[in-house]
Coordinates of C-alpha atoms and ligand atoms in Angstrom, one line a residue:
X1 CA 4.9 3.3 0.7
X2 CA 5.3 2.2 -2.7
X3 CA 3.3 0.2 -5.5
X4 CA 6.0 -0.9 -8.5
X5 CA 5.0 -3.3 -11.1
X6 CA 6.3 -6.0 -9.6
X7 CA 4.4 -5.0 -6.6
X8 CA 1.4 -5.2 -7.5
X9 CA 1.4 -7.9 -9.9
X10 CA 3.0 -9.9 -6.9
X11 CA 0.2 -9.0 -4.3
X12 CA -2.0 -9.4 -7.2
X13 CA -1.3 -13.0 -7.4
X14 CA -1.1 -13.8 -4.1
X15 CA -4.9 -12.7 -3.7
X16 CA -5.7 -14.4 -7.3
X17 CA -4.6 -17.5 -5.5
X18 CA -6.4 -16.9 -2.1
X19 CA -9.9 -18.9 -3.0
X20 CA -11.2 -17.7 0.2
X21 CA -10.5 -14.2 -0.5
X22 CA -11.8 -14.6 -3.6
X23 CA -15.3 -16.2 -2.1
X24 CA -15.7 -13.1 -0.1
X25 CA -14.8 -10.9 -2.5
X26 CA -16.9 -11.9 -5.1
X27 CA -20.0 -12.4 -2.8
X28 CA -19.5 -9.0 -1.3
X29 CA -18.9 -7.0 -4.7
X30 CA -22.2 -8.4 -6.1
X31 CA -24.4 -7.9 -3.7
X32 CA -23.6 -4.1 -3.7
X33 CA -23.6 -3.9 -7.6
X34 CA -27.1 -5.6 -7.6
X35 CA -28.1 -3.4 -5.0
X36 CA -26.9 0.1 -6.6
X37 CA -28.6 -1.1 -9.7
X38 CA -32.2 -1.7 -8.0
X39 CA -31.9 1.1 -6.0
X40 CA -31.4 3.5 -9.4
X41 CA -34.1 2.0 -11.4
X42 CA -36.5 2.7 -8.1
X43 CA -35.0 6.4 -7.9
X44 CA -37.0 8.7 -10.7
X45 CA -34.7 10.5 -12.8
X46 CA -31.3 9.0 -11.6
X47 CA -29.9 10.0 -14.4
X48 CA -30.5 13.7 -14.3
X49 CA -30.0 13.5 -10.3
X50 CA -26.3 12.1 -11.4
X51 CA -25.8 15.2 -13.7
X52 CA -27.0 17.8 -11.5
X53 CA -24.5 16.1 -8.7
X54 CA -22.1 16.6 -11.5
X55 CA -22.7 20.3 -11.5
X56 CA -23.0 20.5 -8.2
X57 CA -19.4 19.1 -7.5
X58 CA -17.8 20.9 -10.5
X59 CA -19.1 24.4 -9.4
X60 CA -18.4 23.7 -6.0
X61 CA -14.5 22.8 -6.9
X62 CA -14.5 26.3 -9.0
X63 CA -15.2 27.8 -5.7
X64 CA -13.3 26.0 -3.4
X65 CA -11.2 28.5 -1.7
X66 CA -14.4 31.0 -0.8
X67 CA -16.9 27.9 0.1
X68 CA -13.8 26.8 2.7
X69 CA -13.8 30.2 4.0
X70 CA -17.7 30.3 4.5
X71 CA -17.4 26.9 6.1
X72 CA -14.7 27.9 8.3
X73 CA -17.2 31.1 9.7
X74 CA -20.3 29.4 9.9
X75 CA -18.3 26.5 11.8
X76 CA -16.7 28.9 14.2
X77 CA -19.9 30.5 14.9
X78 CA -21.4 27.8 15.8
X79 CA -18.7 26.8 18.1
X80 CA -16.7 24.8 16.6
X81 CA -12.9 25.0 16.1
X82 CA -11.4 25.0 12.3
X83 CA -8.0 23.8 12.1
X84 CA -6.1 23.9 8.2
X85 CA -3.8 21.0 7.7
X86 CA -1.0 21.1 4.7
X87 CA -0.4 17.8 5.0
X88 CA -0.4 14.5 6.7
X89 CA 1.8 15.3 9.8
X90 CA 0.1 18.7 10.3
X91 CA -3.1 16.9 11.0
X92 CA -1.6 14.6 13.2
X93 CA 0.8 17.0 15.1
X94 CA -2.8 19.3 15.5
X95 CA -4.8 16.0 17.0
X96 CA -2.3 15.1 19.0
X97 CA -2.2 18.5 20.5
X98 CA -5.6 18.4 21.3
X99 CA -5.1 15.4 23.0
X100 CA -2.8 16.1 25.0
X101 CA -4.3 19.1 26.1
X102 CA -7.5 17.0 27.6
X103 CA -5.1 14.2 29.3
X104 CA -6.7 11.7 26.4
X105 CA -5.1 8.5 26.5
X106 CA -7.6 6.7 24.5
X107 CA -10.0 7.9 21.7
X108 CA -12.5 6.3 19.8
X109 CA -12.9 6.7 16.0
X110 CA -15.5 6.4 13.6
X111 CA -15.0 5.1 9.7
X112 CA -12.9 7.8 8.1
X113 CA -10.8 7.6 5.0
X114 CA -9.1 10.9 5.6
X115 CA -7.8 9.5 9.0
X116 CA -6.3 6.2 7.5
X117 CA -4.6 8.6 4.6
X118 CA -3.0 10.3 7.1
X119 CA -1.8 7.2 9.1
X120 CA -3.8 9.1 12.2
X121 CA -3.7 5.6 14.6
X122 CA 0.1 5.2 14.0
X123 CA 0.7 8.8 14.8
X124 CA -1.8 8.4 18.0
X125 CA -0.4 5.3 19.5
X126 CA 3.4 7.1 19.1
X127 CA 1.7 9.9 21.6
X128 CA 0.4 7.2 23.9
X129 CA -3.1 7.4 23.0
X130 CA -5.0 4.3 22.5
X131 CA -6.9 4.9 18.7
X132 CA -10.0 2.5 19.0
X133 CA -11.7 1.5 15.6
X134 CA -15.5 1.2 16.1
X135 CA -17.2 0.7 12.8
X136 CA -17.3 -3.2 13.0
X137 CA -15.4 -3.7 9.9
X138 CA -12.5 -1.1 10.7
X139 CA -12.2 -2.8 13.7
X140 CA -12.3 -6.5 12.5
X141 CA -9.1 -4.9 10.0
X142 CA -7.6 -3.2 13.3
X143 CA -7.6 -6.0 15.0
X144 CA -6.3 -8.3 12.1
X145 CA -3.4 -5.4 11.6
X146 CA -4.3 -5.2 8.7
X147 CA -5.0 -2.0 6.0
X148 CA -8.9 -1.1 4.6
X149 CA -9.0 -3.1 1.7
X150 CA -12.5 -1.4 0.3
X151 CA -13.8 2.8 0.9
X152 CA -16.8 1.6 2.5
X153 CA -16.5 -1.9 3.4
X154 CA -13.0 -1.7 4.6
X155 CA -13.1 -6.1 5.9
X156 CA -14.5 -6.9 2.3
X157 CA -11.9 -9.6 1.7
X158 CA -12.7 -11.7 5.6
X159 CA -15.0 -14.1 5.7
X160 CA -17.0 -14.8 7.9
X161 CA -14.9 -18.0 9.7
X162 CA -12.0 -15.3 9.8
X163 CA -13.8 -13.3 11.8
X164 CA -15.2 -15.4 14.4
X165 CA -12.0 -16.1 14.9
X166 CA -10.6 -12.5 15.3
X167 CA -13.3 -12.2 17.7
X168 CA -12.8 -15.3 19.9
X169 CA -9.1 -13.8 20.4
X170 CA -10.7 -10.9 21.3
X171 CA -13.3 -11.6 24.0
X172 CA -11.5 -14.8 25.5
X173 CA -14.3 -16.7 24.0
X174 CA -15.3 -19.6 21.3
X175 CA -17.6 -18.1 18.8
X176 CA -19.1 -20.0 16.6
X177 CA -18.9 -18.0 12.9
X178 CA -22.8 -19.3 12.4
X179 CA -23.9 -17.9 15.6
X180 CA -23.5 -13.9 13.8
X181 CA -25.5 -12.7 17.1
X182 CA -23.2 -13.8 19.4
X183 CA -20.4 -12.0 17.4
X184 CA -22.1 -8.8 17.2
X185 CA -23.1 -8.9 20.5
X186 CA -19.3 -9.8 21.9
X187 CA -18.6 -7.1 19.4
X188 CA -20.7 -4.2 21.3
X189 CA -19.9 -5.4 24.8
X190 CA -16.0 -4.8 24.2
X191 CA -16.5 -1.8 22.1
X192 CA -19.3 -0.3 24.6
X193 CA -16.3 0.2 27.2
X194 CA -14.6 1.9 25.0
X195 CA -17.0 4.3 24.0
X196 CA -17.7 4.9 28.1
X197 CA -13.9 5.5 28.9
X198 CA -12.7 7.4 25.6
X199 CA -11.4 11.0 26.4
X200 CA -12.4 12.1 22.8
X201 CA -13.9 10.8 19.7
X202 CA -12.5 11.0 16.1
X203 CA -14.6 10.8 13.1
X204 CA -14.1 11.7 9.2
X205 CA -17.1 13.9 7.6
X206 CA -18.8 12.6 4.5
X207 CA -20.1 16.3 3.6
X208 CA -19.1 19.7 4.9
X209 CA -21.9 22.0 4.7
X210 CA -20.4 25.4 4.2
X211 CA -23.6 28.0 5.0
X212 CA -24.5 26.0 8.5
X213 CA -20.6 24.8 9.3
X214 CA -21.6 21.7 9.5
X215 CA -21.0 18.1 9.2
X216 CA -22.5 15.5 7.6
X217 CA -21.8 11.3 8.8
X218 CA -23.1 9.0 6.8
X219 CA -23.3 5.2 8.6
X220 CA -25.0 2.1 9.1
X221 CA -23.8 1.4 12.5
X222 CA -24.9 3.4 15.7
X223 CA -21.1 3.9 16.5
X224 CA -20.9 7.1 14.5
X225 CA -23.2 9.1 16.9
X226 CA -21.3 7.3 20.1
X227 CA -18.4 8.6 19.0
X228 CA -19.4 12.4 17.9
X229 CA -21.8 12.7 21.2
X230 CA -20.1 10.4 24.4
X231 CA -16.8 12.0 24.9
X232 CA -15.9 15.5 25.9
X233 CA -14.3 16.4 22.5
X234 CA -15.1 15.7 19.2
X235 CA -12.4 15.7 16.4
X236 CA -13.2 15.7 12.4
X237 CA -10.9 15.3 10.2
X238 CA -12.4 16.2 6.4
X239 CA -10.8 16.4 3.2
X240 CA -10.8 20.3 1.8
X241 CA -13.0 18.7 -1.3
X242 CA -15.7 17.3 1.0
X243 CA -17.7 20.6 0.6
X244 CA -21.3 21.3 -0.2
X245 CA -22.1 24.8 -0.2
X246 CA -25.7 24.6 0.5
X247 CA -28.4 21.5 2.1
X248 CA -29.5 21.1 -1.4
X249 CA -26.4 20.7 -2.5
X250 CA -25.9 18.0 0.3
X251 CA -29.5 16.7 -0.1
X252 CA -28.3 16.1 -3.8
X253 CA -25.0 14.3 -2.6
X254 CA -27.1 12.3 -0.2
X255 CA -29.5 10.8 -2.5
X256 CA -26.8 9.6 -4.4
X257 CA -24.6 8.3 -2.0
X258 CA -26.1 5.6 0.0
X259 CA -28.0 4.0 -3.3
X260 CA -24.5 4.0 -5.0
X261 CA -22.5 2.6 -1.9
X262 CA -25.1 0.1 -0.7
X263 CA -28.4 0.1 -2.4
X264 CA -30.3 2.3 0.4
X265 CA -31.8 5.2 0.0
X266 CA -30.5 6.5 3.0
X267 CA -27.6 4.8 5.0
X268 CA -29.6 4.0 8.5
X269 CA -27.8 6.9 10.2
X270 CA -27.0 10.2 8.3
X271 CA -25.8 12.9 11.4
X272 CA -25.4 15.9 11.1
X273 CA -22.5 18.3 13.8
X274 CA -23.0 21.7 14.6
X275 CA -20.7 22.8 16.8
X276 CA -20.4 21.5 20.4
X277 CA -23.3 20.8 23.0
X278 CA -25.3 24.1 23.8
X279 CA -26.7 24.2 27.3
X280 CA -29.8 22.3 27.8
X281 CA -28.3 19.4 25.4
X282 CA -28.7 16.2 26.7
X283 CA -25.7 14.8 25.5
X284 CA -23.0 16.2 22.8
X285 CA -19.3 17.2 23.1
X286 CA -17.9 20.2 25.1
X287 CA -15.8 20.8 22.0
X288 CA -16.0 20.1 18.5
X289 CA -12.7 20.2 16.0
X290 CA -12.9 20.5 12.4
X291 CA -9.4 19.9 10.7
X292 CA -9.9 20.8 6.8
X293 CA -7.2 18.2 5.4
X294 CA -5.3 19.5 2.2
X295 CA -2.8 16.7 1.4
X296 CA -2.0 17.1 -1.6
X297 CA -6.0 18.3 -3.0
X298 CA -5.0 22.1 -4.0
X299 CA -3.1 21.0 -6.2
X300 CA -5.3 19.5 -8.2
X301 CA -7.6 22.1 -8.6
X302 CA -7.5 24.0 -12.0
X303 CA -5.7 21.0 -13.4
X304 CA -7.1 18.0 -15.8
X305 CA -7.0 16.2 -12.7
X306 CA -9.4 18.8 -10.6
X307 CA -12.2 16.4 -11.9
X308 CA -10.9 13.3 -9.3
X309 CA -11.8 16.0 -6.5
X310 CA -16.0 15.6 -7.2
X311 CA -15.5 11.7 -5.8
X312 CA -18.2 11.0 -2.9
X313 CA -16.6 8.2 -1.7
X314 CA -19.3 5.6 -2.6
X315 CA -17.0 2.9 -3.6
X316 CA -19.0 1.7 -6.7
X317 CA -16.2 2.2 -9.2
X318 CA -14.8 -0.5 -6.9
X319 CA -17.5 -3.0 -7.2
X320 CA -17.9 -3.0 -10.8
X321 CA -14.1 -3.0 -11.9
X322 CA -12.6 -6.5 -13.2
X323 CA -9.1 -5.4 -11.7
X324 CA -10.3 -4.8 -8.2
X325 CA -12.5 -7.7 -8.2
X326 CA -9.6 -10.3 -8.6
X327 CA -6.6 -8.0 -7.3
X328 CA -8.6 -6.9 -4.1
X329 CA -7.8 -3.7 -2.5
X330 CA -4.5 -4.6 -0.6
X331 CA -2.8 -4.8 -3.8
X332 CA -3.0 -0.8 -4.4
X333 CA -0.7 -0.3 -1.6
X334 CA -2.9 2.3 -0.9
X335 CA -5.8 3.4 1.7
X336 CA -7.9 4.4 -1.8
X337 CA -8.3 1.1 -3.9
X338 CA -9.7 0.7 -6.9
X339 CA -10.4 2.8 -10.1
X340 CA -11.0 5.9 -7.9
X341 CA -7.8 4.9 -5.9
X342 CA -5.5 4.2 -8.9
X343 CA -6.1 7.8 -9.9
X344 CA -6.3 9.4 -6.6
X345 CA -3.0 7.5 -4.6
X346 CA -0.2 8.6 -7.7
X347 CA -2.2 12.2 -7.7
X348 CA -1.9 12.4 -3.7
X349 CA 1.2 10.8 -2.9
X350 CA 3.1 10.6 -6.0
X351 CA 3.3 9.3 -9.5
X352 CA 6.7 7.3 -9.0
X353 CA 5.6 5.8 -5.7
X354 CA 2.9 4.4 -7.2
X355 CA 3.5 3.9 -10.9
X356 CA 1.6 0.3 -11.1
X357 CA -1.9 2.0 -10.5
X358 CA -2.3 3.7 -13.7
X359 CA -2.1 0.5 -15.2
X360 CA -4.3 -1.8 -12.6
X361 CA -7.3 -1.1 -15.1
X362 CA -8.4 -2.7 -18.0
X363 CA -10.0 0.4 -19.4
X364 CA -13.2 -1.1 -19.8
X365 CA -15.3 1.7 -18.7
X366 CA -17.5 -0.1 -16.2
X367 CA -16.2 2.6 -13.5
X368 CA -17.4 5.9 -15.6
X369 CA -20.8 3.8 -15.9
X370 CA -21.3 3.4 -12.4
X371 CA -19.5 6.4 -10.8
X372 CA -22.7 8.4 -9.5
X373 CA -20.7 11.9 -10.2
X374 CA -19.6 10.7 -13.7
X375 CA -15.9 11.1 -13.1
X376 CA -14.1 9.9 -16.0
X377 CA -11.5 7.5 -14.4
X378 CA -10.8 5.8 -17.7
X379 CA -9.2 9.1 -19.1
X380 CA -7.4 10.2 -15.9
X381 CA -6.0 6.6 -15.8
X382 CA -4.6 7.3 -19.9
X383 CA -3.4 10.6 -19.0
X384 CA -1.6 9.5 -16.0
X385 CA 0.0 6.7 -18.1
X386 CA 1.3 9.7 -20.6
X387 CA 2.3 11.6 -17.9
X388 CA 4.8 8.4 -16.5
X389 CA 5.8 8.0 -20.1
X390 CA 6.8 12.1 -20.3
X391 CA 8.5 12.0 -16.8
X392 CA 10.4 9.1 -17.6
X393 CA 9.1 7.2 -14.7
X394 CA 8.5 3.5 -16.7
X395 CA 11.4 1.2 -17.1
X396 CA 13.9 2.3 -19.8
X397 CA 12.9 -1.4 -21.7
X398 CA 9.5 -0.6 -21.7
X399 CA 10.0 3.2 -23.0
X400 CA 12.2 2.0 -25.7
X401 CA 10.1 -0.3 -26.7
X402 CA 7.6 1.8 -27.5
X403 CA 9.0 4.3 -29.2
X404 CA 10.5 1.6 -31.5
X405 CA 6.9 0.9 -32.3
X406 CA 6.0 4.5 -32.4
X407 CA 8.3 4.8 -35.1
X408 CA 7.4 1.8 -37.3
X409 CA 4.3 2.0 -36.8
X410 CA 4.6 6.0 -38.2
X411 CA 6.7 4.3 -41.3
X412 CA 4.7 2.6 -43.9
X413 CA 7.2 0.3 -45.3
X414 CA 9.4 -0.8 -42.8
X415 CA 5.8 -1.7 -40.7
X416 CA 5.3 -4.6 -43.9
X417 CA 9.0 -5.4 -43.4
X418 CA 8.6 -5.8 -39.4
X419 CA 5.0 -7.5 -39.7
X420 CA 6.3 -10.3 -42.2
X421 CA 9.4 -10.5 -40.1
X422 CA 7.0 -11.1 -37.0
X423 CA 4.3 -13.3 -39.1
X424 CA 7.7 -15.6 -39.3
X425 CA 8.8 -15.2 -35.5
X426 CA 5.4 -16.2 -34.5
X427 CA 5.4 -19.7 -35.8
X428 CA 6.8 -21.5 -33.1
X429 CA 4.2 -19.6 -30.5
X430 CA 1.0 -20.5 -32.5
X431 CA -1.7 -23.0 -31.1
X432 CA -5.6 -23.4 -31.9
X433 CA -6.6 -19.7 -32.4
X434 CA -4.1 -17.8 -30.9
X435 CA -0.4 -17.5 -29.7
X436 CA 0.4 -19.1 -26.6
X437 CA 1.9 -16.6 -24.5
X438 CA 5.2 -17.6 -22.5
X439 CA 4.2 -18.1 -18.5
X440 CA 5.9 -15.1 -17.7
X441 CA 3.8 -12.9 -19.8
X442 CA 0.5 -14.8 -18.9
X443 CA 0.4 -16.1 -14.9
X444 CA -3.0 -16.6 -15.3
X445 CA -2.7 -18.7 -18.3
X446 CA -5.6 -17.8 -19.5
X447 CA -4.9 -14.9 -22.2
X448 CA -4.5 -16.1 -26.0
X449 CA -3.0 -12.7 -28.3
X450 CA -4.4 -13.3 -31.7
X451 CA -2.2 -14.5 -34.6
X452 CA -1.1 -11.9 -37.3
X453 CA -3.0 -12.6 -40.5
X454 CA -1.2 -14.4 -43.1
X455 CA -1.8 -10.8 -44.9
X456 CA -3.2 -7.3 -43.7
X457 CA -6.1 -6.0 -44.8
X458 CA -3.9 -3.2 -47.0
X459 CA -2.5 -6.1 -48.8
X460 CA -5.7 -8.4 -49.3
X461 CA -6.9 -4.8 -50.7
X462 CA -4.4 -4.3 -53.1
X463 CA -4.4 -8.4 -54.3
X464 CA -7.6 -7.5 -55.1
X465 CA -9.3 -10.0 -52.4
X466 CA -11.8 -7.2 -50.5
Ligands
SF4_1 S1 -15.0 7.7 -8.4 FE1 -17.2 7.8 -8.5 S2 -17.8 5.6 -8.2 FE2 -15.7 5.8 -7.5 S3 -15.9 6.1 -5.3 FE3 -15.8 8.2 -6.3 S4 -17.9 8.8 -6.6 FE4 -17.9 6.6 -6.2

């Protein structure tokens, strides 16, 4: 896939446009910025919590290859099986192995960001076996055929009308989009099958803990444990940055995470997997398969970039930013939306492929604010903007034109010759208190650039006015 300028600025306006969208977005976005706010001002010492998650994270990354390795021990003693993915089609060609190995010809799946990066359901339904989205939202998208358009509230942009109607297709009957009972309820009665007939379950894993070899899901809905405990085998597909080397290091993570995503303290269900059932269990999976997902993370490590790696996942960059908040997350092309996404989809799958990203972002630091590990997005956004400048990868106009203005504005008197040149171009563009921008520069038409001066302040200086 791809996100160009014209991309973005095209999906961009087609969402700008879509009132409803915007309704839902803007409802949605709120309530979890009020939320994350309460819940801080509630939690004593937030912001040293937020710093010691900071550490926590950095250390952690410093580590990473010898806190995998513990992980992968601890995990195998335990009972699990550890698989190590390079890359996208490694994980999938590993799943699908496993798979076929059990006869599975359908498989239920829990939220995970890590499986929709990898394209996991495509892959699956190729090998003819039936991928089953169970978090409610994930499946309202699934069954719309349509992308995650938020990291943890992946049907952020449907209303509610959209998805009684999603629904009624579904079950074979009317649902009324006030009756929100009947739709959940339709909702567990066709996903309960599922869950009874699914040869094995496929989750993500919000924290690997490295000295148990466990995992750590964080949900709100009761699917996660169905899927982890009902069928016979348990897949989990984590990225190789998802690592906490110790419970206090995850109990750290953990307070954090659900008051940053949501508001709550704790997300309703937080489950933890060691290894498969041991006898006696009542219930649990015969097997239990981590797959550590590299992708494109190694990389990173060691580099100005390493610091994208400490992201939990909350989604609150998401919430707060002014870009995402219009643009919505289909616009990033990407499974990762928003601040965190525009720094993480070039990094992961290429700067080229995705060379609008850098720039979905006012730079207004809202993000850094909220970001519960303190990443600094704004600067990774600025560097990755030099780096498509160094590489060449913005259109040869646009790199022309500013090194024109590089160079005048480096050259004292031909920038007076240029801005009284320009003070003269601008007349036929001026209106009350600004220029008005040509439509093509300014869909919105909202934006007003400010005159130039009659005379700069170096000038009003020297006259002697200042
Ligand atoms: S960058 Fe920070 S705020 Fe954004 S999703 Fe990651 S942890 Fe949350």
């Amino acid at each position: 896939m791809t996100t160009t300028f014209s991309q973005f600025r095209q999906s961009a306006s087609i969402a700008i446009e879509d009132i409803r969208m915007q309704g839902a977005l803007e409802g949605a976005t709120s309530i979890f910025v009020n939320a994350r706010l309460r819940a801080l001002i509630e939690l004593p010492d937030s912001g040293p919590l937020r710093d010691h998650l900071k550490a926590v994270r950095s250390a952690t990354l410093a580590q990473l290859a010898g806190h995998l390795e513990t992980f992968e021990s601890q995990a195998t003693a335990a009972g699990a099986q550890v698989h190590w993915a390079r890359d996208a089609a490694e994980a999938g060609r590993i799943i699908i192995d496993i798979a076929r190995r059990h006869g599975v010809t359908l498989a239920t799946k829990s939220k995970s960001m890590a499986t929709e990066e990898i394209h996991l359901n495509r892959a699956l339904a190729a090998a003819g076996v039936e991928p089953v989205e169970t978090d409610l939202g994930e499946w309202i998208i699934q069954l719309a055929d349509e992308p995650p358009s938020h990291i943890i509230a992946p049907a952020i942009h449907k209303t509610r009308q959209q998805v009684a109607e999603l629904f009624s297709q579904q079950s074979g009957q009317t649902l009324s989009a006030d009756d929100i009972p009947l739709l959940t309820a339709a909702a567990r009665r066709i996903l309960r099958q599922k869950f009874l007939a699914a040869g094995m379950g496929i989750s993500g894993a919000n924290i690997g803990v490295a000295e148990t070899g466990s995992i750590v899901l964080v949900t709100n809905e009761g699917n996660g444990r169905l899927v982890t405990s009902a069928p016979p085998v348990h897949v989990a597909v984590m990225g190789i940055e998802k690592i906490a080397p110790t419970w206090n290091d995850a109990a750290a993570w953990l307070a954090l995470l659900a008051r940053s995503a949501t508001g709550q303290p704790l997300s309703i269900y937080t489950s933890i997997v060691t290894g498969p059932a041991r006898p006696g269990d009542a219930d649990g999976p015969e097997e239990v398969h981590v797959i550590l997902l590299d992708n494109g993370r190694s990389q990173l490590v060691g580099t100005t970039y390493e610091e994208a790696l400490q992201c939990i996942r909350c989604g609150a960059c998401l919430n707060v930013c002014p870009v995402y908040r219009e643009a919505g997350g289909h616009a990033y092309g990407s499974p990762y939306s928003g601040p965190i996404g525009a720094v993480v989809t070039p990094l992961l799958f290429g700067l080229e492929e995705y060379e609008a990203l850098p720039h979905a972002s006012s730079l207004c630091g809202a993000c850094l604010e909220a970001c519960p590990v303190r990443i600094d997005l704004p600067r990774m956004l600025l560097e990755l903007r030099a780096d498509e400048v160094e590489e060449k990868i913005l259109p040869w106009p646009e790199r022309k034109l500013e090194e024109a203005a590089a160079f005048v504005l480096g050259h004292e008197r031909l920038m007076r010759f240029v801005t009284g040149v320009l003070r003269v171009l601008q007349l036929p563009l001026a209106g009350n208190g600004g220029l008005r921008l040509p439509r093509r520069l300014n869909p919105a038409g909202e934006r007003q650039l400010p005159a130039l001066a009659k005379k700069s302040f170096r000038e009003m200086w020297e006259d002697g006015e200042i």
